[in-house]
PDB file of C-alpha atoms and ligand atoms in Angstrom:
ATOM      1  CA  UNK A   1       0.000   0.000   0.000  1.00 71.00           C
ATOM      2  CA  UNK A   2       1.348   3.396  -0.928  1.00 90.00           C
ATOM      3  CA  UNK A   3      -0.447   6.708  -0.603  1.00 98.00           C
ATOM      4  CA  UNK A   4      -0.278   9.757  -2.804  1.00 98.00           C
ATOM      5  CA  UNK A   5      -0.522  13.128  -1.129  1.00 98.00           C
ATOM      6  CA  UNK A   6      -1.634  15.976  -3.340  1.00 98.00           C
ATOM      7  CA  UNK A   7       0.494  18.750  -1.971  1.00 98.00           C
ATOM      8  CA  UNK A   8       2.058  22.105  -2.783  1.00 97.00           C
ATOM      9  CA  UNK A   9       5.694  22.902  -2.083  1.00 97.00           C
ATOM     10  CA  UNK A  10       4.967  25.918   0.179  1.00 97.00           C
ATOM     11  CA  UNK A  11       1.778  24.507   1.784  1.00 98.00           C
ATOM     12  CA  UNK A  12       1.908  24.476   5.618  1.00 98.00           C
ATOM     13  CA  UNK A  13      -1.275  22.361   5.624  1.00 98.00           C
ATOM     14  CA  UNK A  14       0.278  19.602   3.504  1.00 98.00           C
ATOM     15  CA  UNK A  15       3.509  19.896   5.479  1.00 98.00           C
ATOM     16  CA  UNK A  16       1.688  18.683   8.607  1.00 98.00           C
ATOM     17  CA  UNK A  17       0.641  15.501   6.831  1.00 98.00           C
ATOM     18  CA  UNK A  18       4.051  15.015   5.217  1.00 98.00           C
ATOM     19  CA  UNK A  19       5.812  15.228   8.595  1.00 98.00           C
ATOM     20  CA  UNK A  20       3.336  12.791  10.144  1.00 98.00           C
ATOM     21  CA  UNK A  21       3.788  10.216   7.384  1.00 98.00           C
ATOM     22  CA  UNK A  22       7.576  10.547   7.491  1.00 98.00           C
ATOM     23  CA  UNK A  23       7.665  10.284  11.301  1.00 98.00           C
ATOM     24  CA  UNK A  24       5.448   7.201  11.200  1.00 98.00           C
ATOM     25  CA  UNK A  25       7.245   5.587   8.269  1.00 98.00           C
ATOM     26  CA  UNK A  26       4.117   5.447   6.101  1.00 98.00           C
ATOM     27  CA  UNK A  27       5.100   5.092   2.422  1.00 97.00           C
ATOM     28  CA  UNK A  28       3.749   7.851   0.175  1.00 98.00           C
ATOM     29  CA  UNK A  29       4.551   9.844  -2.891  1.00 97.00           C
ATOM     30  CA  UNK A  30       3.984  13.540  -3.379  1.00 98.00           C
ATOM     31  CA  UNK A  31       2.077  15.081  -6.221  1.00 97.00           C
ATOM     32  CA  UNK A  32       2.879  18.792  -6.164  1.00 96.00           C
ATOM     33  CA  UNK A  33       0.254  21.130  -7.571  1.00 95.00           C
ATOM     34  CA  UNK A  34      -0.742  24.785  -7.680  1.00 93.00           C
ATOM     35  CA  UNK A  35      -4.431  24.496  -6.736  1.00 92.00           C
ATOM     36  CA  UNK A  36      -5.299  27.975  -8.039  1.00 91.00           C
ATOM     37  CA  UNK A  37      -4.187  27.133 -11.603  1.00 91.00           C
ATOM     38  CA  UNK A  38      -7.564  25.895 -12.824  1.00 87.00           C
ATOM     39  CA  UNK A  39      -6.330  24.386 -16.096  1.00 86.00           C
ATOM     40  CA  UNK A  40      -3.635  22.256 -14.492  1.00 89.00           C
ATOM     41  CA  UNK A  41      -4.766  21.108 -11.047  1.00 92.00           C
ATOM     42  CA  UNK A  42      -6.569  17.847 -10.358  1.00 95.00           C
ATOM     43  CA  UNK A  43      -7.730  18.937  -6.881  1.00 96.00           C
ATOM     44  CA  UNK A  44     -11.383  19.488  -8.023  1.00 96.00           C
ATOM     45  CA  UNK A  45     -11.513  15.845  -9.173  1.00 96.00           C
ATOM     46  CA  UNK A  46     -11.019  14.703  -5.590  1.00 97.00           C
ATOM     47  CA  UNK A  47     -12.252  17.537  -3.368  1.00 97.00           C
ATOM     48  CA  UNK A  48     -15.302  19.712  -4.150  1.00 97.00           C
ATOM     49  CA  UNK A  49     -13.635  22.454  -2.071  1.00 97.00           C
ATOM     50  CA  UNK A  50     -10.747  22.439  -4.617  1.00 96.00           C
ATOM     51  CA  UNK A  51      -8.164  22.563  -1.853  1.00 97.00           C
ATOM     52  CA  UNK A  52      -5.130  20.491  -1.019  1.00 98.00           C
ATOM     53  CA  UNK A  53      -3.804  18.481   0.765  1.00 98.00           C
ATOM     54  CA  UNK A  54      -5.710  15.426  -0.383  1.00 98.00           C
ATOM     55  CA  UNK A  55      -4.726  11.878   0.535  1.00 98.00           C
ATOM     56  CA  UNK A  56      -5.279   9.223  -2.148  1.00 98.00           C
ATOM     57  CA  UNK A  57      -4.576   5.522  -2.179  1.00 97.00           C
ATOM     58  CA  UNK A  58      -4.088   4.522  -5.835  1.00 95.00           C
ATOM     59  CA  UNK A  59      -3.615   0.840  -4.879  1.00 94.00           C
ATOM     60  CA  UNK A  60      -7.118   0.612  -3.392  1.00 95.00           C
ATOM     61  CA  UNK A  61     -10.042   1.496  -5.698  1.00 93.00           C
ATOM     62  CA  UNK A  62     -12.424   1.549  -2.711  1.00 96.00           C
ATOM     63  CA  UNK A  63     -10.417   4.201  -0.844  1.00 97.00           C
ATOM     64  CA  UNK A  64     -12.195   7.543  -0.829  1.00 97.00           C
ATOM     65  CA  UNK A  65     -10.024  10.663  -0.980  1.00 98.00           C
ATOM     66  CA  UNK A  66      -9.393  12.165   2.442  1.00 98.00           C
ATOM     67  CA  UNK A  67      -9.137  15.942   2.496  1.00 98.00           C
ATOM     68  CA  UNK A  68      -8.504  18.733   4.948  1.00 98.00           C
ATOM     69  CA  UNK A  69      -5.133  18.521   6.662  1.00 98.00           C
ATOM     70  CA  UNK A  70      -6.585  18.039  10.169  1.00 98.00           C
ATOM     71  CA  UNK A  71      -8.886  15.281   8.957  1.00 98.00           C
ATOM     72  CA  UNK A  72      -5.939  13.553   7.252  1.00 98.00           C
ATOM     73  CA  UNK A  73      -3.954  13.854  10.516  1.00 98.00           C
ATOM     74  CA  UNK A  74      -6.763  12.154  12.373  1.00 98.00           C
ATOM     75  CA  UNK A  75      -6.897   9.335   9.824  1.00 98.00           C
ATOM     76  CA  UNK A  76      -3.127   8.834  10.007  1.00 98.00           C
ATOM     77  CA  UNK A  77      -2.863   8.777  13.809  1.00 98.00           C
ATOM     78  CA  UNK A  78      -5.836   6.432  14.186  1.00 98.00           C
ATOM     79  CA  UNK A  79      -5.170   4.085  11.267  1.00 97.00           C
ATOM     80  CA  UNK A  80      -1.441   3.840  11.992  1.00 98.00           C
ATOM     81  CA  UNK A  81      -1.652   4.073  15.791  1.00 98.00           C
ATOM     82  CA  UNK A  82       0.814   1.222  16.181  1.00 97.00           C
ATOM     83  CA  UNK A  83       3.311   2.332  13.566  1.00 98.00           C
ATOM     84  CA  UNK A  84       6.046   4.731  14.699  1.00 98.00           C
ATOM     85  CA  UNK A  85       5.415   7.441  17.283  1.00 98.00           C
ATOM     86  CA  UNK A  86       1.790   7.703  18.436  1.00 98.00           C
ATOM     87  CA  UNK A  87       1.765  11.522  18.110  1.00 98.00           C
ATOM     88  CA  UNK A  88      -0.895  11.654  20.836  1.00 98.00           C
ATOM     89  CA  UNK A  89      -0.516  11.254  24.603  1.00 98.00           C
ATOM     90  CA  UNK A  90      -3.295   8.717  25.222  1.00 97.00           C
ATOM     91  CA  UNK A  91      -4.873  11.069  27.778  1.00 98.00           C
ATOM     92  CA  UNK A  92      -8.267  12.325  26.567  1.00 98.00           C
ATOM     93  CA  UNK A  93      -7.923  15.862  27.937  1.00 98.00           C
ATOM     94  CA  UNK A  94      -4.371  16.329  26.723  1.00 98.00           C
ATOM     95  CA  UNK A  95      -5.238  14.923  23.329  1.00 98.00           C
ATOM     96  CA  UNK A  96      -8.178  17.320  23.138  1.00 98.00           C
ATOM     97  CA  UNK A  97      -5.652  20.085  23.746  1.00 98.00           C
ATOM     98  CA  UNK A  98      -3.444  18.686  20.962  1.00 98.00           C
ATOM     99  CA  UNK A  99      -6.402  18.751  18.555  1.00 98.00           C
ATOM    100  CA  UNK A 100      -7.298  22.259  19.763  1.00 98.00           C
ATOM    101  CA  UNK A 101      -3.797  23.489  18.970  1.00 98.00           C
ATOM    102  CA  UNK A 102      -4.104  21.894  15.565  1.00 98.00           C
ATOM    103  CA  UNK A 103      -7.332  23.891  15.000  1.00 98.00           C
ATOM    104  CA  UNK A 104      -5.602  27.098  16.129  1.00 98.00           C
ATOM    105  CA  UNK A 105      -2.616  26.415  13.867  1.00 98.00           C
ATOM    106  CA  UNK A 106      -4.864  25.748  10.892  1.00 98.00           C
ATOM    107  CA  UNK A 107      -6.737  28.999  11.594  1.00 98.00           C
ATOM    108  CA  UNK A 108      -3.482  30.962  11.644  1.00 98.00           C
ATOM    109  CA  UNK A 109      -2.448  29.327   8.356  1.00 98.00           C
ATOM    110  CA  UNK A 110      -5.847  30.169   6.804  1.00 98.00           C
ATOM    111  CA  UNK A 111      -5.525  33.795   7.922  1.00 98.00           C
ATOM    112  CA  UNK A 112      -2.037  34.093   6.397  1.00 98.00           C
ATOM    113  CA  UNK A 113      -3.202  32.633   3.080  1.00 96.00           C
ATOM    114  CA  UNK A 114      -6.321  34.864   2.972  1.00 96.00           C
ATOM    115  CA  UNK A 115      -4.304  37.981   3.756  1.00 97.00           C
ATOM    116  CA  UNK A 116      -1.695  37.198   1.071  1.00 94.00           C
ATOM    117  CA  UNK A 117      -4.470  36.916  -1.521  1.00 91.00           C
ATOM    118  CA  UNK A 118      -6.121  40.110  -0.313  1.00 92.00           C
ATOM    119  CA  UNK A 119      -2.849  41.987  -0.587  1.00 92.00           C
ATOM    120  CA  UNK A 120      -2.232  40.572  -4.064  1.00 89.00           C
ATOM    121  CA  UNK A 121      -5.432  42.129  -5.473  1.00 90.00           C
ATOM    122  CA  UNK A 122      -5.312  45.357  -7.433  1.00 90.00           C
ATOM    123  CA  UNK A 123      -5.095  48.212  -4.915  1.00 93.00           C
ATOM    124  CA  UNK A 124      -8.640  49.484  -5.579  1.00 95.00           C
ATOM    125  CA  UNK A 125     -10.112  46.023  -4.928  1.00 93.00           C
ATOM    126  CA  UNK A 126      -8.371  45.482  -1.584  1.00 94.00           C
ATOM    127  CA  UNK A 127     -10.199  45.701   1.728  1.00 95.00           C
ATOM    128  CA  UNK A 128      -7.937  47.107   4.413  1.00 95.00           C
ATOM    129  CA  UNK A 129     -10.446  46.030   7.097  1.00 96.00           C
ATOM    130  CA  UNK A 130     -10.475  42.457   5.830  1.00 96.00           C
ATOM    131  CA  UNK A 131      -6.672  42.304   5.796  1.00 96.00           C
ATOM    132  CA  UNK A 132      -6.543  43.772   9.314  1.00 97.00           C
ATOM    133  CA  UNK A 133      -9.001  41.157  10.509  1.00 98.00           C
ATOM    134  CA  UNK A 134      -6.643  38.437   9.251  1.00 98.00           C
ATOM    135  CA  UNK A 135      -3.689  40.225  10.879  1.00 98.00           C
ATOM    136  CA  UNK A 136      -5.460  40.116  14.258  1.00 98.00           C
ATOM    137  CA  UNK A 137      -5.953  36.356  13.911  1.00 98.00           C
ATOM    138  CA  UNK A 138      -2.309  35.806  12.952  1.00 98.00           C
ATOM    139  CA  UNK A 139      -1.007  37.923  15.854  1.00 98.00           C
ATOM    140  CA  UNK A 140      -3.504  36.386  18.294  1.00 98.00           C
ATOM    141  CA  UNK A 141      -2.434  32.875  17.355  1.00 98.00           C
ATOM    142  CA  UNK A 142       1.239  33.717  17.552  1.00 98.00           C
ATOM    143  CA  UNK A 143       0.790  35.245  21.029  1.00 98.00           C
ATOM    144  CA  UNK A 144      -1.019  32.091  22.183  1.00 98.00           C
ATOM    145  CA  UNK A 145       1.799  29.912  20.778  1.00 98.00           C
ATOM    146  CA  UNK A 146       4.363  32.046  22.597  1.00 98.00           C
ATOM    147  CA  UNK A 147       2.535  31.689  25.936  1.00 98.00           C
ATOM    148  CA  UNK A 148       2.373  27.963  25.411  1.00 98.00           C
ATOM    149  CA  UNK A 149       6.079  27.724  24.628  1.00 98.00           C
ATOM    150  CA  UNK A 150       6.957  29.947  27.609  1.00 98.00           C
ATOM    151  CA  UNK A 151       5.070  27.748  30.104  1.00 98.00           C
ATOM    152  CA  UNK A 152       5.868  24.345  28.603  1.00 98.00           C
ATOM    153  CA  UNK A 153       7.338  21.754  30.942  1.00 98.00           C
ATOM    154  CA  UNK A 154       9.777  20.076  28.560  1.00 98.00           C
ATOM    155  CA  UNK A 155      10.860  19.800  24.964  1.00 98.00           C
ATOM    156  CA  UNK A 156       7.332  19.574  23.559  1.00 98.00           C
ATOM    157  CA  UNK A 157       4.286  21.769  23.921  1.00 98.00           C
ATOM    158  CA  UNK A 158       1.682  19.872  25.915  1.00 98.00           C
ATOM    159  CA  UNK A 159       1.447  17.967  29.196  1.00 97.00           C
ATOM    160  CA  UNK A 160       4.785  17.104  30.771  1.00 98.00           C
ATOM    161  CA  UNK A 161       6.552  18.143  27.587  1.00 98.00           C
ATOM    162  CA  UNK A 162       7.954  14.652  27.033  1.00 98.00           C
ATOM    163  CA  UNK A 163       5.696  13.508  24.191  1.00 98.00           C
ATOM    164  CA  UNK A 164       5.996  14.773  20.617  1.00 98.00           C
ATOM    165  CA  UNK A 165       2.447  15.161  19.290  1.00 98.00           C
ATOM    166  CA  UNK A 166       0.395  16.454  16.383  1.00 98.00           C
ATOM    167  CA  UNK A 167       0.273  19.754  18.321  1.00 98.00           C
ATOM    168  CA  UNK A 168       4.037  20.190  17.896  1.00 98.00           C
ATOM    169  CA  UNK A 169       3.733  19.364  14.210  1.00 99.00           C
ATOM    170  CA  UNK A 170       0.838  21.783  13.644  1.00 99.00           C
ATOM    171  CA  UNK A 171       2.326  24.714  15.575  1.00 99.00           C
ATOM    172  CA  UNK A 172       5.720  24.221  13.893  1.00 99.00           C
ATOM    173  CA  UNK A 173       4.043  24.265  10.453  1.00 98.00           C
ATOM    174  CA  UNK A 174       2.045  27.427  11.259  1.00 98.00           C
ATOM    175  CA  UNK A 175       5.099  29.236  12.663  1.00 98.00           C
ATOM    176  CA  UNK A 176       7.211  27.890   9.781  1.00 98.00           C
ATOM    177  CA  UNK A 177       4.854  29.465   7.255  1.00 98.00           C
ATOM    178  CA  UNK A 178       4.746  32.698   9.225  1.00 98.00           C
ATOM    179  CA  UNK A 179       8.545  32.808   9.148  1.00 98.00           C
ATOM    180  CA  UNK A 180       8.681  31.800   5.461  1.00 98.00           C
ATOM    181  CA  UNK A 181       6.387  34.605   4.273  1.00 97.00           C
ATOM    182  CA  UNK A 182       7.537  37.052   7.003  1.00 97.00           C
ATOM    183  CA  UNK A 183       3.911  37.448   8.090  1.00 97.00           C
ATOM    184  CA  UNK A 184       4.828  39.231  11.357  1.00 98.00           C
ATOM    185  CA  UNK A 185       8.014  41.238  10.870  1.00 98.00           C
ATOM    186  CA  UNK A 186      10.150  41.218  14.032  1.00 98.00           C
ATOM    187  CA  UNK A 187       8.253  38.214  15.470  1.00 98.00           C
ATOM    188  CA  UNK A 188      11.390  36.560  16.872  1.00 98.00           C
ATOM    189  CA  UNK A 189      12.193  39.562  19.071  1.00 98.00           C
ATOM    190  CA  UNK A 190       8.571  40.042  20.106  1.00 98.00           C
ATOM    191  CA  UNK A 191       7.902  36.363  20.831  1.00 98.00           C
ATOM    192  CA  UNK A 192      11.241  34.833  21.920  1.00 98.00           C
ATOM    193  CA  UNK A 193       9.790  31.702  23.590  1.00 98.00           C
ATOM    194  CA  UNK A 194       8.075  30.358  20.479  1.00 98.00           C
ATOM    195  CA  UNK A 195      11.048  31.435  18.340  1.00 98.00           C
ATOM    196  CA  UNK A 196      13.466  29.417  20.483  1.00 98.00           C
ATOM    197  CA  UNK A 197      11.152  26.378  20.503  1.00 98.00           C
ATOM    198  CA  UNK A 198      10.545  26.632  16.745  1.00 98.00           C
ATOM    199  CA  UNK A 199      14.249  26.793  15.888  1.00 98.00           C
ATOM    200  CA  UNK A 200      14.799  23.546  17.824  1.00 98.00           C
ATOM    201  CA  UNK A 201      11.871  21.833  16.095  1.00 98.00           C
ATOM    202  CA  UNK A 202      13.177  22.858  12.685  1.00 98.00           C
ATOM    203  CA  UNK A 203      16.289  20.779  13.362  1.00 98.00           C
ATOM    204  CA  UNK A 204      14.281  17.546  13.607  1.00 98.00           C
ATOM    205  CA  UNK A 205      15.031  15.414  10.566  1.00 98.00           C
ATOM    206  CA  UNK A 206      11.571  15.448   8.997  1.00 98.00           C
ATOM    207  CA  UNK A 207      10.902  19.082   9.814  1.00 98.00           C
ATOM    208  CA  UNK A 208      14.186  20.009   8.129  1.00 98.00           C
ATOM    209  CA  UNK A 209      13.300  17.831   5.118  1.00 98.00           C
ATOM    210  CA  UNK A 210       9.929  19.502   4.531  1.00 98.00           C
ATOM    211  CA  UNK A 211      10.800  23.195   4.760  1.00 98.00           C
ATOM    212  CA  UNK A 212       8.589  25.305   2.488  1.00 97.00           C
ATOM    213  CA  UNK A 213       9.679  26.090  -1.055  1.00 96.00           C
ATOM    214  CA  UNK A 214       7.914  28.844  -3.022  1.00 92.00           C
ATOM    215  CA  UNK A 215       6.048  27.963  -6.215  1.00 89.00           C
ATOM    216  CA  UNK A 216       5.503  30.074  -9.293  1.00 87.00           C
ATOM    217  CA  UNK A 217       1.955  31.241  -8.841  1.00 85.00           C
ATOM    218  CA  UNK A 218       0.175  33.217 -11.583  1.00 83.00           C
ATOM    219  CA  UNK A 219      -1.406  35.892  -9.398  1.00 77.00           C
ATOM    220  CA  UNK A 220      -3.438  37.316 -12.271  1.00 73.00           C
ATOM    221  CA  UNK A 221      -5.240  33.977 -12.802  1.00 69.00           C
ATOM    222  CA  UNK A 222      -6.686  34.088  -9.278  1.00 70.00           C
ATOM    223  CA  UNK A 223     -10.114  35.489  -8.554  1.00 57.00           C
TER     224      UNK A 223
HETATM  225  N1  GSH B 301      -8.544  23.834   5.858  1.00 50.92           N
HETATM  226  C1  GSH B 301      -7.805  23.334   4.728  1.00 50.92           C
HETATM  227  C2  GSH B 301      -7.078  24.480   4.041  1.00 50.92           C
HETATM  228  C3  GSH B 301      -6.223  24.022   2.881  1.00 50.92           C
HETATM  229  C4  GSH B 301      -5.820  25.169   1.949  1.00 50.92           C
HETATM  230  O1  GSH B 301      -6.227  26.314   2.102  1.00 50.92           O
HETATM  231  N2  GSH B 301      -5.013  24.794   0.961  1.00 50.92           N
HETATM  232  C5  GSH B 301      -4.615  25.730  -0.068  1.00 50.92           C
HETATM  233  C6  GSH B 301      -3.197  25.423  -0.516  1.00 50.92           C
HETATM  234  S1  GSH B 301      -2.017  25.774   0.734  1.00 50.92           S
HETATM  235  C7  GSH B 301      -5.535  25.512  -1.267  1.00 50.92           C
HETATM  236  O2  GSH B 301      -5.594  24.411  -1.781  1.00 50.92           O
HETATM  237  N3  GSH B 301      -6.243  26.549  -1.713  1.00 50.92           N
HETATM  238  C8  GSH B 301      -7.067  26.522  -2.880  1.00 50.92           C
HETATM  239  C9  GSH B 301      -8.355  27.270  -2.676  1.00 50.92           C
HETATM  240  O3  GSH B 301      -8.531  27.896  -1.617  1.00 50.92           O
HETATM  241  O4  GSH B 301      -9.182  27.207  -3.566  1.00 50.92           O
HETATM  242  C10 GSH B 301      -6.844  22.257   5.209  1.00 50.92           C
HETATM  243  O5  GSH B 301      -6.406  22.330   6.360  1.00 50.92           O
HETATM  244  O6  GSH B 301      -6.577  21.313   4.464  1.00 50.92           O
END
């Protein structure tokens, strides 16, 4: 069995799933796409929302595409619970917290993507209020991540800090994207706890292997 992950080289959403599959030793291949290029992308064939990541299993005709990065994470940790690191603590309340941090991370990623598109519109079509709304979400999330990193009890973000979980993966991918697109200039000085934690996480083998790479997007083809 080998999966295909429809991905994009800079996508922080897909990066979460890539790290999880690499950490767990789940075989997969990547199909890199630019989901906004209507003529080229196959995302609409598998996801009515036309978004990636999408997990496919070409060796199993009965396998239905799994989409939304958090939903794919859930599939991977449950289906492959006994392969590689569990990526959850096994404690219901702590795991709820891990899933909550995944939701927060995804929200920060969404806000960064939405703001980039807003800022790429022709000046007269841009809404300053809309962009500011996204900025508040990005800054709010980053502040929450910093608090979490400041009060953590060990290497990792939740519980006793001894277990690497999907929360670490999600927060690292959100902060990684923020750093990559310089979404909050001066963030390292303003939020030193999350910066220090993030730099350590980036040295993990599979985090280092999946760092974002920009693609060549045709901004004028985007509505
Ligand atoms: N909530 C989704 C968001 C995914 C997302 O926004 N993906 C971007 C690429 S990084 C995309 O495919 N956008 C195309 C679109 O919005 O139509 C997830 O977590 O999977």
